[in-house]
Tab-separated table of C-alpha atoms and ligand atoms in Angstrom:
chain	number	residue	atom	x	y	z
A	1	UNK	CA	62.977	140.638	103.844
A	2	UNK	CA	60.419	142.778	105.459
A	3	UNK	CA	58.694	139.699	106.969
A	4	UNK	CA	55.641	140.330	104.575
A	5	UNK	CA	55.090	143.975	106.034
A	6	UNK	CA	54.602	146.800	103.184
A	7	UNK	CA	57.407	148.950	105.240
A	8	UNK	CA	60.511	148.315	107.328
A	9	UNK	CA	59.318	150.785	109.794
A	10	UNK	CA	56.090	148.589	110.313
A	11	UNK	CA	57.887	145.441	110.700
A	12	UNK	CA	59.962	147.217	113.267
A	13	UNK	CA	57.424	148.601	115.200
A	14	UNK	CA	55.666	145.097	115.372
A	15	UNK	CA	58.932	143.733	116.773
A	16	UNK	CA	58.928	145.698	119.838
A	17	UNK	CA	57.610	142.955	122.337
A	18	UNK	CA	60.385	140.556	121.206
A	19	UNK	CA	62.906	143.449	121.408
A	20	UNK	CA	62.037	144.542	124.864
A	21	UNK	CA	62.196	140.890	126.013
A	22	UNK	CA	65.780	140.924	124.401
A	23	UNK	CA	66.503	144.275	126.041
A	24	UNK	CA	65.149	143.413	129.131
A	25	UNK	CA	64.413	139.631	129.946
A	26	UNK	CA	67.919	138.276	131.048
A	27	UNK	CA	68.801	140.997	132.954
A	28	UNK	CA	65.969	141.242	135.416
A	29	UNK	CA	67.016	139.552	138.642
A	30	UNK	CA	63.642	139.661	140.926
A	31	UNK	CA	65.103	137.259	143.565
A	32	UNK	CA	67.986	139.786	144.208
A	33	UNK	CA	66.028	142.794	143.952
A	34	UNK	CA	68.435	144.172	141.228
A	35	UNK	CA	69.566	143.648	137.733
A	36	UNK	CA	72.575	142.032	136.096
A	37	UNK	CA	74.150	144.191	133.501
A	38	UNK	CA	77.634	142.631	133.003
A	39	UNK	CA	79.296	146.234	133.290
A	40	UNK	CA	82.632	146.750	134.982
A	41	UNK	CA	81.582	150.491	136.192
A	42	UNK	CA	80.732	151.038	139.889
A	43	UNK	CA	77.387	152.299	140.037
A	44	UNK	CA	78.241	153.605	143.520
A	45	UNK	CA	81.301	155.751	142.136
A	46	UNK	CA	79.361	158.825	140.802
A	47	UNK	CA	77.868	161.833	141.862
A	48	UNK	CA	76.381	163.403	138.599
A	49	UNK	CA	75.164	162.121	135.265
A	50	UNK	CA	75.470	163.766	132.271
A	51	UNK	CA	73.164	162.042	129.042
A	52	UNK	CA	74.366	162.879	125.607
A	53	UNK	CA	72.363	161.872	122.578
A	54	UNK	CA	70.695	163.054	119.171
A	55	UNK	CA	67.105	163.141	117.969
A	56	UNK	CA	65.004	160.064	119.250
A	57	UNK	CA	68.128	158.796	121.237
A	58	UNK	CA	68.167	162.274	122.862
A	59	UNK	CA	64.280	161.919	123.938
A	60	UNK	CA	65.249	158.412	125.393
A	61	UNK	CA	67.819	160.340	127.426
A	62	UNK	CA	65.124	162.915	128.348
A	63	UNK	CA	63.213	160.194	129.884
A	64	UNK	CA	66.458	158.347	131.554
A	65	UNK	CA	66.756	161.813	133.802
A	66	UNK	CA	63.402	161.043	135.266
A	67	UNK	CA	64.022	157.323	135.780
A	68	UNK	CA	67.420	158.343	137.246
A	69	UNK	CA	66.235	161.181	139.260
A	70	UNK	CA	63.188	159.039	140.705
A	71	UNK	CA	65.127	155.670	141.149
A	72	UNK	CA	68.566	156.691	141.802
A	73	UNK	CA	68.209	160.308	143.379
A	74	UNK	CA	71.291	161.363	141.406
A	75	UNK	CA	71.358	164.807	139.379
A	76	UNK	CA	71.274	164.106	135.775
A	77	UNK	CA	71.723	166.723	132.919
A	78	UNK	CA	70.802	165.700	129.377
A	79	UNK	CA	72.088	167.409	126.213
A	80	UNK	CA	71.637	167.327	122.658
A	81	UNK	CA	75.230	165.829	121.571
A	82	UNK	CA	75.830	168.853	119.144
A	83	UNK	CA	75.439	171.455	121.929
A	84	UNK	CA	77.170	169.439	124.784
A	85	UNK	CA	80.246	169.178	122.486
A	86	UNK	CA	80.641	172.734	122.269
A	87	UNK	CA	79.699	173.932	125.714
A	88	UNK	CA	82.185	173.606	128.497
A	89	UNK	CA	80.287	171.174	130.514
A	90	UNK	CA	81.672	170.860	134.255
A	91	UNK	CA	82.877	167.402	134.341
A	92	UNK	CA	85.160	165.254	136.990
A	93	UNK	CA	86.018	161.723	137.764
A	94	UNK	CA	82.577	161.458	139.607
A	95	UNK	CA	80.812	162.141	136.415
A	96	UNK	CA	79.138	159.271	134.726
A	97	UNK	CA	78.900	160.465	130.838
A	98	UNK	CA	75.886	157.978	129.283
A	99	UNK	CA	75.895	158.164	125.305
A	100	UNK	CA	72.756	156.808	123.872
A	101	UNK	CA	72.795	156.036	119.902
A	102	UNK	CA	71.211	153.212	118.092
A	103	UNK	CA	73.923	153.280	115.230
A	104	UNK	CA	76.750	153.904	117.614
A	105	UNK	CA	78.406	156.206	114.693
A	106	UNK	CA	76.525	159.646	115.189
A	107	UNK	CA	79.502	162.168	114.829
A	108	UNK	CA	78.291	164.506	117.475
A	109	UNK	CA	77.556	161.842	120.089
A	110	UNK	CA	81.106	160.288	119.651
A	111	UNK	CA	82.564	164.030	119.975
A	112	UNK	CA	80.676	164.427	123.369
A	113	UNK	CA	81.827	161.506	124.476
A	114	UNK	CA	85.062	162.799	123.626
A	115	UNK	CA	84.644	165.975	125.346
A	116	UNK	CA	83.144	164.229	128.677
A	117	UNK	CA	86.595	162.029	128.606
A	118	UNK	CA	88.856	165.318	128.349
A	119	UNK	CA	87.130	166.091	131.542
A	120	UNK	CA	87.855	163.162	133.697
A	121	UNK	CA	84.099	161.432	133.333
A	122	UNK	CA	83.794	157.615	132.906
A	123	UNK	CA	81.627	156.795	129.973
A	124	UNK	CA	79.159	154.244	129.171
A	125	UNK	CA	77.526	153.997	125.951
A	126	UNK	CA	73.771	152.530	125.354
A	127	UNK	CA	74.099	151.363	122.045
A	128	UNK	CA	72.369	148.984	119.139
A	129	UNK	CA	74.947	148.286	116.753
A	130	UNK	CA	77.619	145.877	117.753
A	131	UNK	CA	81.328	147.054	117.829
A	132	UNK	CA	80.208	150.564	116.406
A	133	UNK	CA	82.360	153.546	116.695
A	134	UNK	CA	81.037	154.864	119.993
A	135	UNK	CA	81.545	151.515	121.725
A	136	UNK	CA	84.820	151.471	120.959
A	137	UNK	CA	85.245	154.513	122.766
A	138	UNK	CA	83.469	154.240	125.893
A	139	UNK	CA	84.541	152.627	129.192
A	140	UNK	CA	81.285	150.243	128.738
A	141	UNK	CA	78.660	149.492	126.962
A	142	UNK	CA	75.028	148.312	127.615
A	143	UNK	CA	73.690	146.831	124.465
A	144	UNK	CA	69.958	147.705	123.712
A	145	UNK	CA	69.908	144.403	121.494
A	146	UNK	CA	66.871	145.702	119.441
A	147	UNK	CA	68.298	144.072	116.023
A	148	UNK	CA	69.185	145.873	112.723
A	149	UNK	CA	66.787	148.898	112.271
A	150	UNK	CA	66.722	149.572	108.566
A	151	UNK	CA	63.820	152.296	108.582
A	152	UNK	CA	65.353	155.805	108.983
A	153	UNK	CA	62.597	156.599	111.393
A	154	UNK	CA	63.505	155.075	114.604
A	155	UNK	CA	61.032	153.015	116.441
A	156	UNK	CA	62.260	149.823	118.171
A	157	UNK	CA	65.693	151.251	118.984
A	158	UNK	CA	63.585	153.851	120.938
A	159	UNK	CA	61.702	151.545	123.224
A	160	UNK	CA	64.460	149.551	123.785
A	161	UNK	CA	66.811	152.431	124.870
A	162	UNK	CA	63.792	153.519	127.349
A	163	UNK	CA	64.201	149.681	128.560
A	164	UNK	CA	67.777	150.150	129.054
A	165	UNK	CA	67.338	153.596	130.803
A	166	UNK	CA	64.889	151.985	133.149
A	167	UNK	CA	68.002	149.164	134.007
A	168	UNK	CA	70.573	151.739	134.489
A	169	UNK	CA	68.322	153.508	136.768
A	170	UNK	CA	67.513	150.401	138.730
A	171	UNK	CA	71.408	149.643	138.808
A	172	UNK	CA	72.396	153.012	140.245
A	173	UNK	CA	69.560	153.036	142.362
A	174	UNK	CA	70.123	149.555	144.061
A	175	UNK	CA	73.726	150.526	144.416
A	176	UNK	CA	72.996	153.930	146.020
A	177	UNK	CA	70.746	152.455	148.584
A	178	UNK	CA	67.744	154.865	147.318
A	179	UNK	CA	65.902	152.366	145.848
A	180	UNK	CA	64.439	149.639	148.388
A	181	UNK	CA	64.232	145.966	147.708
A	182	UNK	CA	60.629	146.056	147.979
A	183	UNK	CA	60.719	149.165	145.694
A	184	UNK	CA	62.943	147.286	143.192
A	185	UNK	CA	61.003	144.223	143.258
A	186	UNK	CA	57.509	145.947	142.045
A	187	UNK	CA	59.327	148.191	139.452
A	188	UNK	CA	61.228	144.592	138.087
A	189	UNK	CA	57.691	142.918	138.055
A	190	UNK	CA	56.624	146.121	135.927
A	191	UNK	CA	59.515	145.720	133.439
A	192	UNK	CA	58.916	142.133	133.194
A	193	UNK	CA	55.414	142.646	131.640
A	194	UNK	CA	56.441	145.250	129.140
A	195	UNK	CA	56.794	143.195	126.700
A	196	UNK	CA	53.371	141.539	126.835
A	197	UNK	CA	51.775	145.363	127.343
A	198	UNK	CA	53.531	146.584	124.114
A	199	UNK	CA	51.976	143.711	122.241
A	200	UNK	CA	48.523	144.948	123.522
A	201	UNK	CA	49.163	148.572	122.433
A	202	UNK	CA	50.183	147.295	119.080
A	203	UNK	CA	46.295	145.715	118.850
A	204	UNK	CA	45.176	149.517	118.941
A	205	UNK	CA	46.292	149.949	115.287
A	206	UNK	CA	42.559	150.404	113.765
A	207	UNK	CA	42.170	153.082	116.675
A	208	UNK	CA	45.142	155.009	115.277
A	209	UNK	CA	44.478	154.367	111.803
A	210	UNK	CA	41.029	155.970	112.212
A	211	UNK	CA	42.664	159.358	114.013
A	212	UNK	CA	45.177	159.163	111.005
A	213	UNK	CA	42.381	159.259	108.351
A	214	UNK	CA	40.739	161.900	110.052
A	215	UNK	CA	43.629	164.475	110.461
A	216	UNK	CA	46.042	163.446	107.630
A	217	UNK	CA	45.166	166.891	105.828
A	218	UNK	CA	46.271	168.865	108.732
A	219	UNK	CA	49.288	171.337	108.061
A	220	UNK	CA	50.249	171.490	111.838
A	221	UNK	CA	50.080	169.023	114.460
A	222	UNK	CA	50.857	169.994	118.282
A	223	UNK	CA	51.847	167.380	121.162
A	224	UNK	CA	51.777	167.681	124.550
A	225	UNK	CA	52.942	166.043	127.736
A	226	UNK	CA	54.255	166.605	131.146
A	227	UNK	CA	56.754	164.973	133.198
A	228	UNK	CA	58.245	161.798	132.175
A	229	UNK	CA	55.484	161.928	129.169
A	230	UNK	CA	57.148	165.484	127.835
A	231	UNK	CA	59.748	163.661	126.031
A	232	UNK	CA	56.907	161.484	124.843
A	233	UNK	CA	55.043	164.074	123.021
A	234	UNK	CA	58.459	165.471	121.478
A	235	UNK	CA	59.302	161.888	120.179
A	236	UNK	CA	55.545	162.059	118.786
A	237	UNK	CA	56.199	165.145	116.996
A	238	UNK	CA	59.512	163.973	115.542
A	239	UNK	CA	58.346	160.741	114.191
A	240	UNK	CA	55.312	162.538	112.672
A	241	UNK	CA	57.243	165.399	110.753
A	242	UNK	CA	60.210	163.064	109.661
A	243	UNK	CA	57.910	160.363	107.719
A	244	UNK	CA	54.824	162.706	106.820
A	245	UNK	CA	56.191	166.057	106.570
A	246	UNK	CA	53.354	167.444	108.403
A	247	UNK	CA	54.718	169.963	110.727
A	248	UNK	CA	54.435	169.212	114.275
A	249	UNK	CA	55.596	170.553	117.557
A	250	UNK	CA	55.716	169.605	120.980
A	251	UNK	CA	55.686	171.440	124.256
A	252	UNK	CA	55.605	170.175	127.775
A	253	UNK	CA	51.711	170.774	128.708
A	254	UNK	CA	52.639	173.062	131.318
A	255	UNK	CA	54.260	175.564	128.768
A	256	UNK	CA	51.216	175.892	126.682
A	257	UNK	CA	49.951	179.179	128.353
A	258	UNK	CA	53.265	180.744	127.761
A	259	UNK	CA	53.096	180.894	124.039
A	260	UNK	CA	51.910	177.754	121.867
A	261	UNK	CA	48.265	178.467	123.012
A	262	UNK	CA	48.035	181.060	120.487
A	263	UNK	CA	48.137	178.445	117.727
A	264	UNK	CA	45.076	176.785	118.731
A	265	UNK	CA	42.041	176.755	116.506
A	266	UNK	CA	39.442	174.360	115.105
A	267	UNK	CA	41.995	173.211	112.451
A	268	UNK	CA	44.576	172.131	115.066
A	269	UNK	CA	45.053	168.275	116.073
A	270	UNK	CA	46.313	168.219	119.642
A	271	UNK	CA	47.730	165.178	121.046
A	272	UNK	CA	47.710	165.172	124.476
A	273	UNK	CA	49.699	162.380	127.005
A	274	UNK	CA	47.086	161.702	129.546
A	275	UNK	CA	47.924	158.434	130.810
A	276	UNK	CA	47.783	157.632	134.678
A	277	UNK	CA	50.128	159.610	136.750
A	278	UNK	CA	50.215	162.032	139.942
A	279	UNK	CA	49.967	165.207	137.061
A	280	UNK	CA	46.787	163.662	135.463
A	281	UNK	CA	44.370	166.491	136.715
A	282	UNK	CA	46.744	169.022	135.277
A	283	UNK	CA	46.687	167.560	132.120
A	284	UNK	CA	43.338	167.346	131.915
A	285	UNK	CA	43.017	170.927	132.707
A	286	UNK	CA	45.579	171.320	129.683
A	287	UNK	CA	42.795	169.619	127.446
A	288	UNK	CA	39.959	171.607	128.485
A	289	UNK	CA	41.816	174.893	127.647
A	290	UNK	CA	42.652	173.556	124.297
A	291	UNK	CA	38.947	172.558	123.757
A	292	UNK	CA	37.723	175.618	125.086
A	293	UNK	CA	39.721	177.385	122.165
A	294	UNK	CA	38.030	175.001	119.545
A	295	UNK	CA	41.246	172.567	119.203
A	296	UNK	CA	40.937	168.867	118.418
A	297	UNK	CA	42.271	166.631	121.110
A	298	UNK	CA	43.471	163.114	120.839
A	299	UNK	CA	44.336	161.972	124.163
A	300	UNK	CA	46.611	159.230	124.733
A	301	UNK	CA	45.208	157.589	127.824
A	302	UNK	CA	45.433	154.545	130.285
A	303	UNK	CA	43.061	151.548	129.474
A	304	UNK	CA	39.978	152.069	131.686
A	305	UNK	CA	39.903	155.593	131.826
A	306	UNK	CA	36.289	156.526	130.691
A	307	UNK	CA	36.324	159.912	132.174
A	308	UNK	CA	39.026	161.355	129.600
A	309	UNK	CA	36.212	160.595	127.112
A	310	UNK	CA	34.340	163.823	128.371
A	311	UNK	CA	37.128	166.053	127.269
A	312	UNK	CA	38.827	164.504	124.308
A	313	UNK	CA	37.023	163.730	120.621
A	314	UNK	CA	39.464	160.891	120.039
A	315	UNK	CA	41.026	158.776	122.572
A	316	UNK	CA	44.160	156.070	122.221
A	317	UNK	CA	44.235	153.758	125.232
A	318	UNK	CA	47.406	152.020	126.149
A	319	UNK	CA	47.511	149.250	128.743
A	320	UNK	CA	47.798	150.337	132.418
A	321	UNK	CA	51.980	150.286	133.771
A	322	UNK	CA	53.830	152.268	136.278
A	323	UNK	CA	53.917	156.117	135.173
A	324	UNK	CA	57.626	155.445	134.853
A	325	UNK	CA	57.160	153.103	132.106
A	326	UNK	CA	54.381	154.919	130.279
A	327	UNK	CA	56.329	156.338	127.605
A	328	UNK	CA	57.510	152.888	126.550
A	329	UNK	CA	53.648	151.926	125.898
A	330	UNK	CA	52.632	155.329	124.939
A	331	UNK	CA	55.509	155.627	122.122
A	332	UNK	CA	53.473	152.927	119.988
A	333	UNK	CA	50.382	154.691	119.193
A	334	UNK	CA	52.496	157.572	118.263
A	335	UNK	CA	54.650	155.640	115.849
A	336	UNK	CA	51.402	154.174	114.541
A	337	UNK	CA	50.082	157.717	114.234
A	338	UNK	CA	52.870	158.616	112.202
A	339	UNK	CA	53.358	155.515	109.890
A	340	UNK	CA	49.689	155.760	109.089
A	341	UNK	CA	49.822	159.195	108.315
A	342	UNK	CA	52.871	159.151	106.079
A	343	UNK	CA	51.181	155.910	104.177
A	344	UNK	CA	47.767	158.067	103.691
A	345	UNK	CA	49.822	160.967	102.331
A	346	UNK	CA	51.759	158.592	99.883
A	347	UNK	CA	55.141	159.289	101.716
A	348	UNK	CA	58.233	157.392	101.205
A	349	UNK	CA	58.285	155.682	104.842
A	350	UNK	CA	61.443	154.095	105.137
A	351	UNK	CA	63.359	156.554	103.274
A	352	UNK	CA	62.118	160.066	103.994
A	353	UNK	CA	63.654	163.019	101.948
A	354	UNK	CA	66.821	164.731	103.384
A	355	UNK	CA	67.568	162.341	105.851
A	356	UNK	CA	70.059	159.320	106.575
A	357	UNK	CA	69.812	156.462	108.927
A	358	UNK	CA	73.189	157.473	110.366
A	359	UNK	CA	74.514	160.976	110.748
A	360	UNK	CA	78.384	160.706	110.403
A	361	UNK	CA	78.748	164.035	109.593
A	362	UNK	CA	78.234	167.365	111.129
B	1	M6R	O1	72.035	156.339	115.656
B	1	M6R	P1	71.653	157.331	116.649
B	1	M6R	O2	70.808	156.712	117.598
B	1	M6R	O3	72.570	158.152	117.139
B	1	M6R	O4	70.806	158.434	115.907
B	1	M6R	C1	70.449	159.580	116.176
B	1	M6R	C2	69.495	160.284	115.460
B	1	M6R	O5	70.063	160.613	114.006
B	1	M6R	C3	68.123	159.555	115.144
B	1	M6R	O6	67.465	159.271	116.212
B	1	M6R	C4	67.193	160.213	114.230
B	1	M6R	O7	66.660	161.341	114.914
B	1	M6R	C5	66.148	159.279	113.695
B	1	M6R	N1	65.619	159.524	112.523
B	1	M6R	C6	64.755	159.588	114.655
B	1	M6R	O8	63.615	158.757	113.911
C-alpha cells in the first residue's frame, strides 16, 4: 500500500506532481483569464479576509495572505485557529473567513469557523477530506484533492493547499478588478507548469540527502526566509522537528538581527530560502551575516543562480517559477531534508512520537 516506498511520507512527497495536477488542472481557464472553482460565494462581496488553520495548514494560510494581497488587494489576517477562537476578532457580513485543513476535523479550526460565523462572516473551507466536519459547517468548500494523506507529517496536502490558495487569489483578484487579464493569464501559465516543476524539484533528492548526511547530528537548525518565503522557513522547521526531533526555529530573515543571530556558531546549520525575488539581495546579505559568524548556510536557490555558491556552503536548487509560487517548489527540498534526516536518525517517520494525524481535542 506504500507503493514500493519505505514510508508513506516519502510516497506522499513523490505524489505531489499529480496531486497538484488534481488541485489545479481542471480549474484553470486560460482562455477566460480566470479560474472555475464551482463556488456559490460571490468573490466580489467581501472587504476583508480572515484565514484560520493550525500547524502546516496555518503556514499555507500565511502564504495565502501574500497571494491575496498581491493579486486581490484585499486586507488579510491570518491566525492560528486556537488563538482566533479565543480572541474577539472584528468580523462582519463583508468578511470572508477561510478555514484550511487537511483532515477537516481539527477542533480548533472548526471552532474558529463557528466564531467567524457568529460575527456574521461568510465561510469557505479549503479542505482535503470529503464530507469532513468543517465542510459541513462552512458555506462553501474548495477541495484540494490531494487524496488520502497517511503520514502524520503533512506534505502533499501542504503543496495542494498552496495551489488552492493561489486559485482563490486569482478568483478574488479577477472579481475585484485588481488582476488584469494579461496578469491573470501569465500567472495561470505558471500554475499550469507547477506539477512539472515539482517533479523536477524531486530530482534534487541526492543533493538533499548529502546535506542531511552532513548535518543530521546537529542539535539545532535555523530556517530563514523573507516575504512569501517566510512561511516556507517555518514549515521547513516544523517538518524537521516533527519527524527528526531536532530542535528547529524559523524566523523572517529580517528579524535575525533582533535576537536569533546570537545563536549562530559553527555548529548551527542555517537553511536560507534565497529563491529569485525582489528581496533576493537582502536575503544574500543575511547569508553573509550568518557566514561572518561561522554559521553553516544551506541555501534553497533558483536553478541557474551561480552567484549564491559564493556565499552558501550548500545549495539546493529548485526550478524557476513566479516568486509568488516559489513556496510550492521550495517546500519539496525541505520535506526531503526532514525525511532524510529522520531516516538517518532512525526515527519513526510516519508515526512520530506524541503526535496524531488529526487533532480533534483541544
Ligand atoms: O488536518 P489539519 O490540516 O487541520 O491539521 C493541522 C495540523 O494539525 C497539521 O498540519 C500538523 O501540524 C501536521 N502534523 C504538520 O505536519
